[in-house]
């Protein structure tokens, strides 16, 4: 067993210990912990390939850049990706574990959100960059839900049974595409990417991580 696999299993074991909060029956807790461990093992290679493809595109963009400033930005982002791959994966798995740990909170929030809320009650000025990132995350999650709709329905129902909640869907499902896209964005903060490159990373996250999720979902 190589050192990298040891590191992943250590991370999974450490985070699983943090998941054991005693809020659920022993069987539910064991299955949630196991689901997290399967994610750590199953998402390692897709995340590695995602970052690899992202890094290669940054290099290609730097080669094609028309100005020195644009070229430097691409090279700087590429260097941070190369240096912080392990930190990104660790942060991703930590945030994913936190999302699983808060599954009952997400279910309660989803059930309590008023269906007749009027959107103009919360109007506020939006930062264009933040709005673009929010839209990209929503679109990424929506495409993933369409692609994996059948298995996500089953997964949402089974997780809900474990924690005694209504069927989970959308952002309330901790292993769903919406949650994974949000986790990716949160983990990418360790890379300190400029906003255009953050969006580019999300674009790579779709084909390399979201699209191939069906076997992992089926296993869980």
mmCIF file of C-alpha atoms in Angstrom:
data_model
loop_
_atom_site.group_PDB
_atom_site.id
_atom_site.type_symbol
_atom_site.label_atom_id
_atom_site.label_comp_id
_atom_site.label_asym_id
_atom_site.label_seq_id
_atom_site.Cartn_x
_atom_site.Cartn_y
_atom_site.Cartn_z
ATOM 1 C CA UNK A 1 0.000 0.000 0.000
ATOM 2 C CA UNK A 2 1.566 3.289 -1.053
ATOM 3 C CA UNK A 3 1.959 6.409 1.049
ATOM 4 C CA UNK A 4 -0.751 8.273 -0.882
ATOM 5 C CA UNK A 5 -3.333 5.590 -0.181
ATOM 6 C CA UNK A 6 -2.296 5.579 3.470
ATOM 7 C CA UNK A 7 -2.825 9.343 3.590
ATOM 8 C CA UNK A 8 -6.293 9.085 2.082
ATOM 9 C CA UNK A 9 -7.355 6.341 4.473
ATOM 10 C CA UNK A 10 -5.983 8.320 7.405
ATOM 11 C CA UNK A 11 -7.982 11.351 6.263
ATOM 12 C CA UNK A 12 -11.127 9.255 5.858
ATOM 13 C CA UNK A 13 -10.671 7.673 9.288
ATOM 14 C CA UNK A 14 -10.007 11.026 10.968
ATOM 15 C CA UNK A 15 -13.019 12.690 9.400
ATOM 16 C CA UNK A 16 -15.231 9.664 10.086
ATOM 17 C CA UNK A 17 -14.343 10.017 13.750
ATOM 18 C CA UNK A 18 -15.548 13.627 13.579
ATOM 19 C CA UNK A 19 -18.789 12.466 11.957
ATOM 20 C CA UNK A 20 -19.529 10.200 14.909
ATOM 21 C CA UNK A 21 -21.515 12.725 16.866
ATOM 22 C CA UNK A 22 -24.101 10.367 18.336
ATOM 23 C CA UNK A 23 -27.032 12.136 16.702
ATOM 24 C CA UNK A 24 -28.130 9.033 14.782
ATOM 25 C CA UNK A 25 -28.634 5.343 15.601
ATOM 26 C CA UNK A 26 -25.527 3.176 15.342
ATOM 27 C CA UNK A 27 -26.500 1.661 11.981
ATOM 28 C CA UNK A 28 -27.213 5.053 10.430
ATOM 29 C CA UNK A 29 -23.944 6.429 11.788
ATOM 30 C CA UNK A 30 -22.002 3.463 10.439
ATOM 31 C CA UNK A 31 -23.525 3.815 6.968
ATOM 32 C CA UNK A 32 -22.879 7.566 6.837
ATOM 33 C CA UNK A 33 -19.284 7.015 7.920
ATOM 34 C CA UNK A 34 -18.852 4.320 5.282
ATOM 35 C CA UNK A 35 -20.373 6.564 2.618
ATOM 36 C CA UNK A 36 -17.833 9.237 3.473
ATOM 37 C CA UNK A 37 -14.957 6.743 3.282
ATOM 38 C CA UNK A 38 -16.193 5.572 -0.132
ATOM 39 C CA UNK A 39 -16.202 9.194 -1.297
ATOM 40 C CA UNK A 40 -12.624 9.752 -0.131
ATOM 41 C CA UNK A 41 -11.495 6.675 -2.058
ATOM 42 C CA UNK A 42 -13.748 7.167 -5.076
ATOM 43 C CA UNK A 43 -13.197 10.887 -5.634
ATOM 44 C CA UNK A 44 -9.413 10.955 -5.279
ATOM 45 C CA UNK A 45 -8.647 9.985 -8.878
ATOM 46 C CA UNK A 46 -11.372 12.176 -10.488
ATOM 47 C CA UNK A 47 -10.137 15.170 -8.466
ATOM 48 C CA UNK A 48 -6.557 14.455 -9.503
ATOM 49 C CA UNK A 49 -7.548 14.300 -13.174
ATOM 50 C CA UNK A 50 -9.660 17.435 -12.841
ATOM 51 C CA UNK A 51 -6.756 19.430 -11.437
ATOM 52 C CA UNK A 52 -4.418 17.945 -14.039
ATOM 53 C CA UNK A 53 -6.639 19.016 -16.928
ATOM 54 C CA UNK A 54 -7.147 22.423 -15.312
ATOM 55 C CA UNK A 55 -3.402 22.935 -14.890
ATOM 56 C CA UNK A 56 -2.778 21.965 -18.525
ATOM 57 C CA UNK A 57 -5.373 24.426 -19.764
ATOM 58 C CA UNK A 58 -3.833 27.211 -17.686
ATOM 59 C CA UNK A 59 -0.491 26.443 -19.332
ATOM 60 C CA UNK A 60 -2.085 26.494 -22.802
ATOM 61 C CA UNK A 61 -3.815 29.792 -22.007
ATOM 62 C CA UNK A 62 -0.507 31.291 -20.877
ATOM 63 C CA UNK A 63 1.114 30.203 -24.135
ATOM 64 C CA UNK A 64 -1.655 31.892 -26.134
ATOM 65 C CA UNK A 65 -1.888 35.016 -23.982
ATOM 66 C CA UNK A 66 -1.606 38.292 -25.875
ATOM 67 C CA UNK A 67 -0.356 40.330 -22.931
ATOM 68 C CA UNK A 68 2.291 39.756 -20.307
ATOM 69 C CA UNK A 69 -0.130 40.410 -17.427
ATOM 70 C CA UNK A 70 -2.582 37.759 -18.653
ATOM 71 C CA UNK A 71 0.252 35.320 -19.199
ATOM 72 C CA UNK A 72 1.620 35.928 -15.716
ATOM 73 C CA UNK A 73 -1.816 35.373 -14.151
ATOM 74 C CA UNK A 74 -2.125 32.006 -15.894
ATOM 75 C CA UNK A 75 1.368 30.897 -14.903
ATOM 76 C CA UNK A 76 0.801 32.049 -11.312
ATOM 77 C CA UNK A 77 -2.473 30.119 -11.050
ATOM 78 C CA UNK A 78 -0.859 27.045 -12.586
ATOM 79 C CA UNK A 79 1.967 27.203 -10.069
ATOM 80 C CA UNK A 80 -0.454 27.436 -7.148
ATOM 81 C CA UNK A 81 -2.379 24.429 -8.465
ATOM 82 C CA UNK A 82 0.825 22.407 -8.744
ATOM 83 C CA UNK A 83 1.935 23.382 -5.250
ATOM 84 C CA UNK A 84 -1.400 22.978 -3.488
ATOM 85 C CA UNK A 85 -2.968 19.854 -5.011
ATOM 86 C CA UNK A 86 -2.817 17.961 -1.724
ATOM 87 C CA UNK A 87 -4.196 20.923 0.238
ATOM 88 C CA UNK A 88 -7.086 21.233 -2.213
ATOM 89 C CA UNK A 89 -7.993 17.549 -1.908
ATOM 90 C CA UNK A 90 -7.734 17.628 1.879
ATOM 91 C CA UNK A 91 -9.904 20.734 2.076
ATOM 92 C CA UNK A 92 -12.393 19.159 -0.337
ATOM 93 C CA UNK A 93 -12.718 16.035 1.802
ATOM 94 C CA UNK A 94 -12.967 18.038 5.014
ATOM 95 C CA UNK A 95 -15.759 20.188 3.614
ATOM 96 C CA UNK A 96 -17.527 17.111 2.229
ATOM 97 C CA UNK A 97 -17.355 15.509 5.667
ATOM 98 C CA UNK A 98 -18.796 18.667 7.226
ATOM 99 C CA UNK A 99 -21.634 18.589 4.691
ATOM 100 C CA UNK A 100 -22.468 14.986 5.562
ATOM 101 C CA UNK A 101 -22.271 15.826 9.250
ATOM 102 C CA UNK A 102 -24.839 18.602 8.765
ATOM 103 C CA UNK A 103 -27.250 16.467 6.737
ATOM 104 C CA UNK A 104 -30.022 16.751 9.326
ATOM 105 C CA UNK A 105 -29.630 20.543 9.461
ATOM 106 C CA UNK A 106 -29.871 20.734 5.670
ATOM 107 C CA UNK A 107 -32.989 18.566 5.736
ATOM 108 C CA UNK A 108 -34.623 20.775 8.389
ATOM 109 C CA UNK A 109 -33.778 23.932 6.434
ATOM 110 C CA UNK A 110 -35.160 22.464 3.212
ATOM 111 C CA UNK A 111 -38.399 21.458 4.942
ATOM 112 C CA UNK A 112 -38.836 24.823 6.657
ATOM 113 C CA UNK A 113 -38.143 27.095 3.668
ATOM 114 C CA UNK A 114 -41.432 28.833 2.814
ATOM 115 C CA UNK A 115 -42.677 27.962 -0.648
ATOM 116 C CA UNK A 116 -44.502 31.283 -1.041
ATOM 117 C CA UNK A 117 -41.544 33.534 -0.231
ATOM 118 C CA UNK A 118 -41.565 36.609 -2.437
ATOM 119 C CA UNK A 119 -38.210 37.170 -4.140
ATOM 120 C CA UNK A 120 -38.426 40.971 -3.877
ATOM 121 C CA UNK A 121 -38.315 40.722 -0.084
ATOM 122 C CA UNK A 122 -34.598 39.913 -0.280
ATOM 123 C CA UNK A 123 -33.479 42.176 -3.117
ATOM 124 C CA UNK A 124 -29.972 43.520 -2.646
ATOM 125 C CA UNK A 125 -27.047 44.723 -4.709
ATOM 126 C CA UNK A 126 -24.996 41.789 -5.978
ATOM 127 C CA UNK A 127 -21.336 41.718 -6.784
ATOM 128 C CA UNK A 128 -21.123 40.725 -10.488
ATOM 129 C CA UNK A 129 -18.287 38.267 -9.840
ATOM 130 C CA UNK A 130 -20.130 36.623 -6.940
ATOM 131 C CA UNK A 131 -23.302 36.459 -9.002
ATOM 132 C CA UNK A 132 -21.471 34.785 -11.878
ATOM 133 C CA UNK A 133 -19.958 32.206 -9.527
ATOM 134 C CA UNK A 134 -23.344 31.533 -7.926
ATOM 135 C CA UNK A 135 -24.931 31.001 -11.333
ATOM 136 C CA UNK A 136 -22.104 28.681 -12.391
ATOM 137 C CA UNK A 137 -22.549 26.585 -9.233
ATOM 138 C CA UNK A 138 -26.307 26.370 -9.721
ATOM 139 C CA UNK A 139 -25.944 25.350 -13.357
ATOM 140 C CA UNK A 140 -23.303 22.759 -12.497
ATOM 141 C CA UNK A 141 -25.544 21.234 -9.833
ATOM 142 C CA UNK A 142 -28.597 21.295 -12.095
ATOM 143 C CA UNK A 143 -26.801 19.524 -14.938
ATOM 144 C CA UNK A 144 -25.561 16.879 -12.526
ATOM 145 C CA UNK A 145 -29.055 16.313 -11.154
ATOM 146 C CA UNK A 146 -30.444 15.795 -14.648
ATOM 147 C CA UNK A 147 -27.650 13.382 -15.549
ATOM 148 C CA UNK A 148 -27.967 11.287 -12.357
ATOM 149 C CA UNK A 149 -31.655 11.824 -11.583
ATOM 150 C CA UNK A 150 -32.578 8.179 -11.039
ATOM 151 C CA UNK A 151 -29.778 7.201 -8.674
ATOM 152 C CA UNK A 152 -30.008 10.550 -6.854
ATOM 153 C CA UNK A 153 -33.687 9.927 -6.136
ATOM 154 C CA UNK A 154 -32.836 6.565 -4.577
ATOM 155 C CA UNK A 155 -29.882 8.001 -2.663
ATOM 156 C CA UNK A 156 -31.918 10.919 -1.326
ATOM 157 C CA UNK A 157 -34.657 8.559 -0.168
ATOM 158 C CA UNK A 158 -32.275 6.159 1.569
ATOM 159 C CA UNK A 159 -30.277 8.852 3.338
ATOM 160 C CA UNK A 160 -33.540 10.420 4.487
ATOM 161 C CA UNK A 161 -34.673 7.102 5.967
ATOM 162 C CA UNK A 162 -31.405 6.862 7.902
ATOM 163 C CA UNK A 163 -31.873 10.248 9.587
ATOM 164 C CA UNK A 164 -35.672 10.184 9.815
ATOM 165 C CA UNK A 165 -36.346 13.024 7.369
ATOM 166 C CA UNK A 166 -38.393 13.546 4.198
ATOM 167 C CA UNK A 167 -36.621 12.528 0.962
ATOM 168 C CA UNK A 168 -33.591 14.721 0.337
ATOM 169 C CA UNK A 169 -32.992 16.479 -2.948
ATOM 170 C CA UNK A 170 -31.147 19.428 -4.408
ATOM 171 C CA UNK A 171 -28.842 21.238 -2.009
ATOM 172 C CA UNK A 172 -30.160 19.227 0.951
ATOM 173 C CA UNK A 173 -28.565 16.005 -0.353
ATOM 174 C CA UNK A 174 -24.997 16.044 1.024
ATOM 175 C CA UNK A 175 -23.476 13.907 -1.736
ATOM 176 C CA UNK A 176 -25.490 15.388 -4.600
ATOM 177 C CA UNK A 177 -24.085 17.492 -7.455
ATOM 178 C CA UNK A 178 -25.152 20.778 -5.827
ATOM 179 C CA UNK A 179 -23.311 19.925 -2.618
ATOM 180 C CA UNK A 180 -20.202 18.683 -4.444
ATOM 181 C CA UNK A 181 -20.043 21.808 -6.609
ATOM 182 C CA UNK A 182 -20.250 23.978 -3.494
ATOM 183 C CA UNK A 183 -17.565 21.884 -1.786
ATOM 184 C CA UNK A 184 -15.305 22.268 -4.829
ATOM 185 C CA UNK A 185 -15.716 26.026 -4.747
ATOM 186 C CA UNK A 186 -14.970 26.185 -1.027
ATOM 187 C CA UNK A 187 -11.903 23.953 -1.436
ATOM 188 C CA UNK A 188 -10.615 26.064 -4.341
ATOM 189 C CA UNK A 189 -10.102 28.986 -1.953
ATOM 190 C CA UNK A 190 -6.820 27.374 -0.866
ATOM 191 C CA UNK A 191 -5.572 27.841 -4.440
ATOM 192 C CA UNK A 192 -6.155 31.628 -4.292
ATOM 193 C CA UNK A 193 -7.309 31.735 -7.902
ATOM 194 C CA UNK A 194 -8.577 34.894 -9.599
ATOM 195 C CA UNK A 195 -12.337 34.758 -10.356
ATOM 196 C CA UNK A 196 -12.006 33.792 -14.056
ATOM 197 C CA UNK A 197 -9.821 30.845 -13.117
ATOM 198 C CA UNK A 198 -12.234 29.800 -10.343
ATOM 199 C CA UNK A 199 -14.960 29.559 -12.979
ATOM 200 C CA UNK A 200 -12.625 27.622 -15.248
ATOM 201 C CA UNK A 201 -11.986 25.101 -12.464
ATOM 202 C CA UNK A 202 -15.729 24.591 -12.038
ATOM 203 C CA UNK A 203 -16.004 23.952 -15.776
ATOM 204 C CA UNK A 204 -13.439 21.156 -15.429
ATOM 205 C CA UNK A 205 -15.171 19.803 -12.325
ATOM 206 C CA UNK A 206 -18.230 18.898 -14.400
ATOM 207 C CA UNK A 207 -16.720 16.401 -16.894
ATOM 208 C CA UNK A 208 -14.015 15.022 -14.611
ATOM 209 C CA UNK A 209 -15.953 14.651 -11.339
ATOM 210 C CA UNK A 210 -19.714 15.206 -11.703
ATOM 211 C CA UNK A 211 -20.354 13.271 -14.901
ATOM 212 C CA UNK A 212 -18.615 10.006 -13.832
ATOM 213 C CA UNK A 213 -20.390 9.867 -10.444
ATOM 214 C CA UNK A 214 -22.940 7.160 -11.264
ATOM 215 C CA UNK A 215 -20.817 4.145 -10.140
ATOM 216 C CA UNK A 216 -19.903 5.861 -6.846
ATOM 217 C CA UNK A 217 -23.536 6.751 -6.180
ATOM 218 C CA UNK A 218 -24.582 3.172 -6.936
ATOM 219 C CA UNK A 219 -21.956 1.804 -4.538
ATOM 220 C CA UNK A 220 -23.034 4.155 -1.744
#
